[in-house]
């Protein structure tokens, strides 16, 4: 009898599991569901946990020798149910060491020693970094603990380091004496409920994954340098002259751009305070942020305004740039417009931090996001500049507000940043060519169905630089837009906001996104998720036949490819008039062939399927011309 009950229970449990999701779920993710840290309705379980680190960092920049020296006191809090026997640090500067794995070619002359750990203490005990308990592999430093770090305990660490900036400006560096400083401190890796310690190497293409940490920061620089950083400046009166402080106060209240620091201010020595040491210490504080980046320059202009994102709270929206990059002069305006749009429209959640600051490295294009800071190129066109500023700032929400894993699921942030950018870019695009989203569709279709078009559910770190553009940006952008068309804008944003409200300051994975949307929509969307996110394939709709019987018209369509898309049919009549028929992708939920019926007393000349905004790898089967 007991055996029969056990068999019945197993059958019931298997049935329940299959009802939870028909999507493929990797074994390590299944364990998280079995442990109760994740739920099949996408809500945050009471058993969910996330670890956290407090950093107190002192760093000094020596521009003359291109050197950064730092020390930190770190408290790592273990909120997991596991006893941790190791601690893992990321040493991102080691990507520039000879022999490190890199996705980009870096000239040998640009390589160096990486980051040098000059001292290390754990719980007050000196650790020999050359001992067998300490191992360095590429960009990771792994330390075996003397005793386990038990649940709800913390680990106290003291560490000192230094490095010289590489001549290769890979998302950071010395730009002719102006510094964008990122990946600059030994950073404790993420330990989560799915993968344990994140020990993936940083090789350049796949980006980052961080906990939400607190930072107390002291940056020592020459007294004629200005520092901008993630977080809030605490000692403005110590470092800025009164005229600059007054303009900062003005910008924090103004909808219009204020020129806080100009070339004339530098020329007249009206920017920073000086003292006998020739150095200033800039004190910043940042709470619940996944990382810190900072800028040091002795000549960059600073433009800023502010925007109210919720009652009584304004966000400073700024751009910093050299006087020579004239096309960047509207970037503070673009930043302001970006924060307003994202706070009020899409995603429609108030921007969570006190400022956003867009730096330009003077390159022709490209950009990289950091919490509250962006390292941007300077495209020549207005739409290019506006789009780049918007795209990089939109990462404030994904990944930084949400805590997604860019290393394994870059599409969970780059795809959203691409989608959110559409309206702003088109607003400033005065060209007669294809619009922003049409270009995305075209770029996706060019690769769709080839072996370079990998399913997004595959880990992002597996993608080469050539494959990553489609996998991280184009295909997810198109998938999200098709999802928006499927659900309608109101329901789409309701589900998006619910997902973000549930999972912000945590570590959502793809299934939390899928299951939250399922729950909010009230439908299992696996028929959509599978082809778009899990399968090899391509979108291809076709007109099979058209039958006209008097005023009755029957249009037969088929889904040739496995990826479902919306339908747009344009009927062109002999008299020159036309009619457009739209259907959502839901018609393909359980069908590969459908028939659309219409009535008209006009004579049909031709019917066209699709548009430049709908992906289709074969346009030749999208036009049907009726015999005269």
XYZ file of C-alpha atoms in Angstrom:
628
model
C 0.000 0.000 0.000
C 2.828 2.403 0.914
C 4.531 1.619 -2.404
C 1.322 2.377 -4.309
C 0.930 5.672 -2.450
C 4.536 6.595 -3.260
C 4.007 5.819 -6.962
C 0.799 7.849 -6.938
C 2.600 10.751 -5.279
C 5.412 10.653 -7.847
C 2.905 10.610 -10.712
C 1.050 13.527 -9.123
C 4.285 15.464 -8.519
C 5.419 14.888 -12.108
C 2.041 16.026 -13.374
C 2.166 19.149 -11.240
C 5.703 19.916 -12.453
C 4.700 19.549 -16.086
C 1.789 21.880 -15.439
C 4.116 24.477 -13.963
C 5.879 25.096 -17.252
C 6.351 23.449 -20.612
C 9.568 25.410 -21.123
C 12.937 23.717 -20.886
C 14.393 24.462 -17.456
C 18.100 23.717 -16.824
C 18.881 21.412 -13.922
C 20.563 24.118 -11.824
C 17.441 26.264 -12.169
C 15.203 23.305 -11.296
C 17.139 23.004 -8.032
C 16.249 26.612 -7.190
C 12.556 25.810 -7.682
C 12.886 22.654 -5.600
C 14.593 24.667 -2.851
C 11.792 27.204 -2.950
C 13.925 30.248 -3.775
C 12.047 30.709 -7.083
C 8.349 30.302 -7.880
C 6.474 29.207 -10.985
C 4.224 32.275 -10.911
C 7.187 34.651 -10.979
C 6.596 36.094 -7.510
C 9.480 36.482 -5.071
C 9.548 33.562 -2.660
C 9.822 34.071 1.083
C 12.859 31.794 0.812
C 14.632 34.044 -1.673
C 17.899 35.622 -0.519
C 20.647 37.868 -1.872
C 24.058 38.633 -0.379
C 25.448 42.143 0.063
C 28.743 43.973 0.568
C 29.738 47.240 2.253
C 32.833 48.955 0.842
C 34.897 51.779 2.345
C 37.386 52.699 -0.374
C 40.228 55.187 -0.638
C 41.718 55.684 -4.091
C 44.367 58.060 -5.379
C 44.903 58.901 -9.033
C 48.370 59.881 -10.249
C 47.837 61.286 -13.765
C 51.555 61.887 -14.358
C 52.328 58.169 -13.999
C 48.938 56.830 -15.143
C 48.633 55.015 -11.813
C 45.774 54.274 -9.425
C 46.465 53.198 -5.828
C 43.669 52.041 -3.549
C 42.759 50.423 -0.264
C 39.440 49.205 1.077
C 37.740 47.905 4.177
C 35.049 45.467 3.133
C 32.272 43.708 5.009
C 30.678 40.825 3.104
C 27.282 39.729 4.459
C 26.250 36.114 3.868
C 22.448 35.970 3.832
C 22.416 32.627 2.021
C 21.564 29.344 3.789
C 24.997 28.015 2.790
C 28.301 27.917 4.637
C 30.852 29.506 2.326
C 34.350 28.038 2.318
C 35.770 30.459 -0.246
C 35.523 34.102 -1.156
C 35.858 35.164 -4.797
C 37.097 38.553 -5.995
C 37.014 39.978 -9.496
C 40.193 41.637 -10.713
C 38.958 43.100 -13.971
C 42.207 44.899 -14.793
C 43.812 41.478 -15.292
C 42.165 41.317 -18.696
C 45.133 43.418 -19.834
C 47.735 40.906 -18.612
C 49.620 38.797 -21.182
C 47.933 35.415 -21.559
C 44.493 36.532 -20.372
C 41.519 35.526 -22.496
C 40.216 38.489 -24.503
C 37.485 38.769 -27.115
C 39.272 41.701 -28.765
C 42.755 42.004 -30.144
C 44.925 44.155 -27.902
C 48.434 45.107 -29.088
C 51.200 43.611 -26.945
C 52.488 47.095 -26.219
C 49.168 47.883 -24.501
C 49.371 44.933 -22.105
C 50.676 45.234 -18.560
C 50.798 43.664 -15.123
C 47.093 43.947 -14.417
C 46.100 44.648 -10.838
C 48.661 44.118 -8.088
C 47.388 43.158 -4.621
C 49.805 44.788 -2.179
C 48.196 43.621 1.080
C 45.312 41.441 2.212
C 43.743 40.746 5.601
C 40.724 38.592 6.407
C 39.204 38.904 9.882
C 42.336 40.761 10.957
C 44.738 38.038 9.823
C 47.354 38.791 7.150
C 46.938 36.606 4.065
C 49.909 35.802 1.842
C 48.578 36.296 -1.691
C 51.243 33.871 -2.937
C 50.141 31.050 -0.625
C 48.349 27.897 -1.744
C 45.118 29.218 -0.214
C 45.011 32.025 -2.763
C 44.616 31.345 -6.460
C 44.436 33.821 -9.318
C 42.883 32.654 -12.572
C 42.488 35.339 -15.195
C 40.201 37.995 -13.764
C 39.254 36.003 -10.650
C 40.966 35.827 -7.248
C 39.783 32.922 -5.085
C 40.665 32.645 -1.409
C 40.104 29.565 0.758
C 38.773 30.725 4.126
C 40.361 29.524 7.347
C 36.902 28.693 8.647
C 33.542 28.680 6.849
C 31.442 31.813 6.651
C 28.174 30.571 8.113
C 24.692 31.855 7.215
C 23.880 35.316 8.588
C 27.530 35.978 9.420
C 29.821 38.536 7.847
C 33.415 38.589 6.723
C 35.747 41.535 7.338
C 38.371 42.109 4.660
C 41.108 44.710 4.245
C 42.788 44.923 0.867
C 45.201 47.254 -0.928
C 46.027 47.334 -4.617
C 47.424 49.340 -7.498
C 47.478 49.272 -11.282
C 48.551 51.298 -14.268
C 45.882 52.121 -16.814
C 46.209 50.268 -20.095
C 46.657 52.296 -23.263
C 43.758 50.283 -24.712
C 40.538 52.173 -23.824
C 38.194 49.212 -23.398
C 35.161 50.815 -21.736
C 37.449 52.744 -19.394
C 40.794 54.431 -19.262
C 42.929 57.488 -19.842
C 41.509 59.501 -22.727
C 44.333 61.980 -23.356
C 44.492 62.960 -19.697
C 40.763 62.675 -18.970
C 39.962 59.552 -16.975
C 36.878 57.375 -16.997
C 37.663 54.957 -14.180
C 35.789 51.653 -14.087
C 36.581 48.055 -13.040
C 39.072 49.687 -10.706
C 38.743 47.921 -7.344
C 38.810 44.278 -6.202
C 35.115 43.438 -6.276
C 33.490 40.528 -4.487
C 31.708 38.278 -6.965
C 28.056 37.257 -6.757
C 27.053 34.156 -4.847
C 23.451 33.304 -5.776
C 20.816 30.589 -5.462
C 21.273 29.241 -9.006
C 24.995 29.174 -9.789
C 26.687 29.585 -6.422
C 29.851 31.650 -6.892
C 30.007 33.422 -10.230
C 33.477 32.423 -11.408
C 33.064 33.275 -15.087
C 36.048 35.071 -16.558
C 35.697 38.585 -17.915
C 36.914 38.451 -21.509
C 35.285 41.579 -22.912
C 32.006 40.759 -24.682
C 29.784 39.387 -21.916
C 29.541 42.075 -19.290
C 28.772 42.070 -15.591
C 26.734 40.724 -12.694
C 26.778 42.367 -9.273
C 25.009 42.443 -5.934
C 23.507 45.637 -4.505
C 26.172 47.149 -2.313
C 26.930 50.235 -0.239
C 29.987 52.414 -0.855
C 31.846 55.089 1.084
C 34.360 56.600 -1.333
C 37.332 58.930 -0.980
C 39.021 59.940 -4.235
C 42.308 61.861 -4.002
C 43.278 63.728 -7.174
C 45.339 66.802 -8.108
C 43.536 69.918 -6.907
C 42.817 71.193 -10.419
C 40.854 68.025 -11.283
C 37.086 67.638 -10.943
C 35.604 64.275 -9.969
C 32.166 62.954 -10.957
C 31.037 59.581 -9.617
C 28.316 57.085 -8.954
C 26.653 58.260 -5.745
C 26.359 61.637 -4.032
C 29.126 64.149 -3.366
C 29.317 64.817 0.376
C 31.910 67.595 0.603
C 31.176 69.993 -2.241
C 32.242 73.008 -0.148
C 35.686 71.490 0.364
C 36.379 70.938 -3.321
C 34.316 73.460 -5.326
C 34.475 77.223 -5.331
C 31.278 79.059 -4.374
C 30.325 80.059 -7.915
C 30.229 76.386 -8.955
C 28.222 75.381 -5.884
C 25.668 78.080 -6.685
C 25.258 76.756 -10.225
C 24.882 73.178 -8.950
C 22.074 74.346 -6.675
C 20.473 76.170 -9.603
C 20.671 73.095 -11.866
C 19.031 70.922 -9.220
C 15.971 73.188 -9.451
C 15.989 73.981 -13.178
C 14.204 72.325 -16.087
C 16.619 74.101 -18.437
C 20.300 73.357 -18.899
C 22.712 75.211 -16.618
C 26.369 75.466 -17.673
C 27.868 74.581 -14.306
C 31.501 74.434 -15.455
C 32.772 75.987 -18.684
C 36.120 76.367 -20.404
C 36.182 79.971 -19.181
C 35.814 78.806 -15.574
C 38.902 76.633 -15.941
C 40.826 79.439 -17.644
C 39.996 81.859 -14.814
C 40.750 79.241 -12.141
C 37.148 79.437 -10.889
C 36.360 75.738 -10.469
C 38.084 73.858 -7.627
C 39.622 74.847 -4.326
C 43.361 74.481 -3.925
C 45.512 73.855 -0.870
C 49.155 73.444 0.097
C 49.142 69.698 -0.608
C 48.143 70.220 -4.223
C 45.499 67.509 -3.756
C 41.773 67.375 -3.064
C 39.839 64.494 -1.554
C 36.379 64.028 -3.035
C 33.987 62.167 -0.735
C 31.062 60.247 -2.238
C 28.455 57.884 -0.856
C 26.400 55.392 -2.869
C 23.804 53.036 -1.441
C 22.262 49.920 -2.972
C 24.141 50.153 -6.246
C 25.747 47.280 -8.169
C 28.991 49.105 -9.003
C 30.853 52.416 -8.985
C 32.529 54.306 -11.826
C 34.079 57.764 -11.680
C 35.579 60.479 -13.857
C 38.539 62.773 -13.251
C 39.275 65.689 -15.588
C 40.824 69.146 -15.441
C 39.056 70.541 -18.514
C 35.620 68.945 -19.036
C 32.546 71.147 -19.273
C 29.637 70.263 -17.007
C 26.079 70.940 -18.193
C 23.069 69.915 -16.130
C 19.402 70.426 -15.456
C 16.938 68.399 -13.426
C 13.585 66.711 -13.765
C 10.929 65.817 -11.219
C 10.388 62.051 -11.259
C 7.946 61.915 -8.352
C 6.453 64.421 -5.935
C 9.207 66.376 -4.239
C 12.134 64.503 -5.801
C 14.180 65.784 -8.700
C 17.008 64.033 -10.543
C 20.077 65.900 -11.807
C 20.620 65.095 -15.496
C 24.100 65.985 -16.683
C 26.626 65.764 -19.487
C 30.395 66.243 -19.206
C 32.522 66.817 -22.278
C 35.539 68.722 -23.637
C 35.002 72.026 -25.384
C 36.178 70.490 -28.674
C 33.262 68.001 -28.908
C 30.597 70.452 -29.944
C 28.011 67.820 -30.922
C 27.808 66.788 -27.249
C 26.453 70.159 -26.163
C 22.822 68.988 -26.262
C 23.520 65.804 -24.334
C 22.349 67.182 -20.984
C 19.016 67.929 -22.674
C 18.880 64.369 -24.027
C 19.653 63.015 -20.561
C 16.843 65.090 -19.069
C 14.395 63.901 -21.698
C 15.488 60.314 -21.144
C 14.888 60.359 -17.392
C 11.502 62.043 -17.845
C 10.395 59.553 -20.507
C 11.492 56.483 -18.573
C 10.005 57.721 -15.300
C 6.645 58.680 -16.790
C 6.123 56.523 -19.881
C 8.272 53.444 -20.339
C 8.877 51.589 -18.158
C 6.948 54.161 -16.121
C 8.894 53.731 -12.872
C 10.534 56.777 -11.241
C 14.284 56.856 -11.827
C 15.698 55.503 -8.549
C 18.905 57.546 -8.033
C 19.906 61.180 -7.553
C 21.659 61.849 -10.873
C 22.739 60.569 -14.237
C 25.952 61.825 -15.836
C 26.910 61.217 -19.462
C 30.669 61.407 -20.147
C 32.087 61.393 -23.665
C 35.407 59.764 -24.476
C 35.579 61.653 -27.812
C 35.325 58.470 -29.923
C 33.028 58.325 -32.955
C 30.503 55.930 -31.439
C 29.913 53.229 -28.849
C 29.088 53.485 -25.175
C 29.164 51.665 -21.871
C 26.815 51.978 -18.949
C 27.528 52.161 -15.213
C 25.251 53.093 -12.310
C 24.505 56.826 -12.700
C 27.434 57.163 -15.153
C 27.912 56.494 -18.867
C 31.075 56.363 -20.986
C 29.907 57.404 -24.459
C 31.354 58.142 -27.834
C 30.172 61.245 -29.670
C 28.301 60.400 -32.890
C 28.113 63.218 -35.426
C 24.334 63.110 -35.943
C 21.789 64.432 -33.478
C 19.771 61.206 -33.583
C 22.948 59.186 -33.041
C 23.908 61.223 -29.991
C 20.388 61.235 -28.556
C 20.024 57.504 -29.134
C 23.352 56.680 -27.508
C 22.654 58.829 -24.450
C 19.168 57.322 -24.119
C 20.351 53.730 -24.605
C 23.098 53.903 -22.009
C 20.966 55.725 -19.433
C 18.144 53.217 -19.913
C 20.482 50.576 -18.486
C 19.821 52.299 -15.163
C 16.732 50.096 -15.031
C 18.089 46.976 -16.689
C 20.441 45.712 -15.353
C 21.187 48.170 -12.522
C 17.760 48.596 -10.905
C 16.937 44.937 -11.484
C 20.221 43.087 -10.887
C 20.062 40.837 -13.952
C 23.014 38.679 -14.958
C 24.544 40.258 -18.066
C 27.079 37.450 -18.329
C 24.493 34.736 -18.851
C 21.513 36.706 -20.178
C 22.649 39.938 -21.834
C 19.369 40.068 -23.757
C 17.616 40.770 -20.452
C 19.150 44.241 -20.405
C 20.448 45.096 -23.901
C 17.204 44.046 -25.564
C 15.168 46.245 -23.234
C 17.535 49.197 -23.642
C 17.157 48.824 -27.400
C 13.360 48.698 -27.196
C 13.112 51.695 -24.870
C 15.278 53.812 -27.196
C 12.951 53.648 -30.203
C 10.780 56.721 -29.681
C 13.588 59.075 -28.658
C 15.813 58.148 -31.601
C 13.001 58.569 -34.117
C 12.129 61.965 -32.647
C 15.565 63.291 -33.595
C 16.032 61.326 -36.808
C 15.351 63.691 -39.699
C 16.705 61.356 -42.376
C 14.458 59.882 -45.056
C 15.793 56.356 -44.574
C 14.518 53.494 -42.400
C 13.641 54.374 -38.823
C 15.340 52.969 -35.737
C 13.175 49.893 -35.238
C 13.062 49.131 -38.952
C 16.862 49.014 -38.902
C 16.758 46.625 -35.953
C 14.347 44.361 -37.832
C 16.524 44.453 -40.932
C 19.651 43.599 -38.933
C 17.878 40.682 -37.261
C 16.407 39.319 -40.507
C 19.847 39.378 -42.116
C 21.038 36.764 -39.585
C 17.784 35.008 -38.626
C 17.777 31.304 -39.387
C 21.552 31.046 -39.784
C 23.859 29.340 -37.307
C 24.926 32.784 -36.119
C 21.390 33.281 -34.819
C 21.650 31.468 -31.498
C 18.659 31.074 -29.147
C 18.741 33.718 -26.450
C 18.369 31.184 -23.640
C 21.930 30.023 -24.313
C 24.489 31.680 -22.004
C 25.652 35.030 -23.324
C 29.276 34.316 -22.459
C 29.241 31.631 -25.168
C 28.618 34.180 -27.914
C 31.418 35.590 -30.014
C 31.543 39.303 -30.673
C 29.947 38.738 -34.101
C 27.054 36.680 -32.708
C 26.522 38.856 -29.664
C 25.108 41.831 -31.568
C 22.166 39.793 -32.789
C 21.748 37.735 -29.622
C 22.008 40.600 -27.127
C 20.353 43.440 -29.077
C 18.521 42.731 -32.322
C 16.601 39.510 -31.747
C 15.470 40.417 -28.200
C 14.495 43.934 -29.299
C 12.285 42.463 -32.020
C 10.922 39.792 -29.664
C 9.940 42.393 -27.061
C 8.262 44.554 -29.703
C 6.324 41.564 -31.024
C 5.318 40.812 -27.430
C 4.120 44.400 -27.018
C 2.092 44.136 -30.226
C 0.675 40.818 -29.018
C -0.432 42.059 -25.600
C -1.206 45.661 -26.432
C 0.721 48.543 -24.910
C -1.306 48.796 -21.694
C -1.112 45.120 -20.708
C 2.504 44.889 -21.847
C 3.556 47.742 -19.556
C 1.415 46.435 -16.708
C 3.302 43.138 -16.884
C 6.668 44.871 -17.297
C 6.110 47.090 -14.271
C 4.946 44.138 -12.187
C 8.091 42.217 -13.121
C 10.268 45.207 -12.218
C 8.426 45.959 -8.981
C 8.770 42.347 -7.892
C 12.401 41.826 -8.766
C 14.210 45.130 -8.403
C 17.333 44.957 -6.196
C 17.346 41.189 -6.590
C 18.645 38.794 -9.243
C 15.824 37.805 -11.626
C 16.531 35.108 -14.185
C 14.783 34.556 -17.511
C 12.097 32.354 -15.960
C 11.114 35.037 -13.442
C 10.462 37.294 -16.428
C 8.523 34.624 -18.368
C 6.438 33.487 -15.399
C 5.627 37.006 -14.199
C 4.293 37.920 -17.637
C 2.297 34.662 -17.732
C 0.771 35.435 -14.348
C -0.107 39.062 -15.136
C -1.464 38.273 -18.604
C -3.405 35.288 -17.283
C -2.120 32.977 -20.013
C 0.720 30.534 -20.511
C 2.723 32.255 -23.240
C 5.047 29.309 -23.778
C 3.906 29.135 -27.418
C 5.551 32.567 -27.798
C 8.522 32.131 -25.423
C 9.709 28.852 -26.951
C 10.303 29.900 -30.567
C 11.528 33.395 -29.764
C 13.838 32.609 -26.835
C 14.608 28.871 -26.871
C 14.657 27.622 -30.451
C 16.747 27.859 -33.575
C 14.579 29.180 -36.362
C 13.286 32.185 -38.205
C 10.121 34.205 -38.895
C 8.520 33.654 -42.297
C 4.863 34.183 -43.139
C 3.500 33.539 -46.630
C 0.415 34.169 -48.727
C -0.674 30.761 -50.022
C -3.762 31.659 -52.007
C -6.512 34.196 -52.512
C -10.028 33.296 -53.498
C -12.524 35.908 -54.670
C -16.196 35.004 -54.936
C -18.174 38.120 -55.690
C -17.758 40.381 -52.684
C -16.283 37.576 -50.558
C -12.505 37.398 -50.246
C -10.634 34.506 -48.575
C -6.907 35.004 -47.992
C -4.950 31.879 -47.013
C -1.782 32.445 -44.986
C 0.800 30.065 -43.559
C 3.517 30.275 -40.957
C 6.454 28.778 -42.838
C 9.015 29.587 -40.155
C 8.680 28.521 -36.543
C 8.806 32.026 -35.018
C 5.374 33.706 -34.774
C 4.846 37.334 -35.722
C 1.978 39.743 -36.101
C 0.165 39.989 -39.441
C -0.227 43.086 -41.538
C -2.056 42.682 -44.853
C -2.365 45.535 -47.322
C -5.047 45.111 -49.970
C -4.489 47.337 -52.997
C -7.581 47.910 -55.166
C -7.718 48.690 -58.867
C -9.054 52.191 -58.130
C -5.848 53.025 -56.228
C -7.363 52.798 -52.743
C -6.122 50.364 -50.130
C -7.080 48.652 -46.898
C -4.834 47.413 -44.086
C -5.755 44.380 -41.983
C -3.895 43.642 -38.737
C -3.883 40.497 -36.614
C -1.736 39.781 -33.572
C 0.670 36.849 -33.402
C -1.883 35.024 -31.235
C -3.474 33.599 -34.404
C -0.412 31.305 -34.620
C -0.764 29.997 -31.067
C -1.900 26.553 -32.194
C -1.959 26.879 -35.995
C 0.423 27.085 -38.921
C -2.303 27.950 -41.461
C -5.156 30.424 -41.215
C -7.739 32.014 -43.480
C -8.682 35.673 -43.286
C -12.059 36.591 -44.742
C -13.084 40.011 -46.010
C -15.916 41.592 -47.988
C -15.475 44.237 -50.671
C -17.244 45.336 -53.826
C -13.965 46.722 -55.183
C -11.728 44.863 -57.589
C -8.467 43.726 -55.989
C -5.187 44.388 -57.759
C -2.755 42.816 -55.273
C -2.243 41.891 -51.649
C 0.969 42.447 -49.704
C 1.881 40.724 -46.440
C 4.107 42.352 -43.816
C 6.030 45.605 -43.474
C 9.517 46.858 -42.665
C 8.566 46.677 -38.972
C 7.699 42.970 -39.065
C 10.530 40.432 -39.435
C 10.281 38.006 -42.352
C 13.226 36.205 -43.952
C 11.488 35.684 -47.300
C 9.641 38.658 -48.759
C 9.100 36.893 -52.088
C 6.142 34.892 -50.754
C 4.557 38.009 -49.255
C 3.007 39.467 -52.420
C 0.068 38.055 -54.367
C -0.978 39.695 -57.641
C -4.420 38.781 -58.930
C -4.893 37.928 -62.574
C -6.637 40.643 -64.544
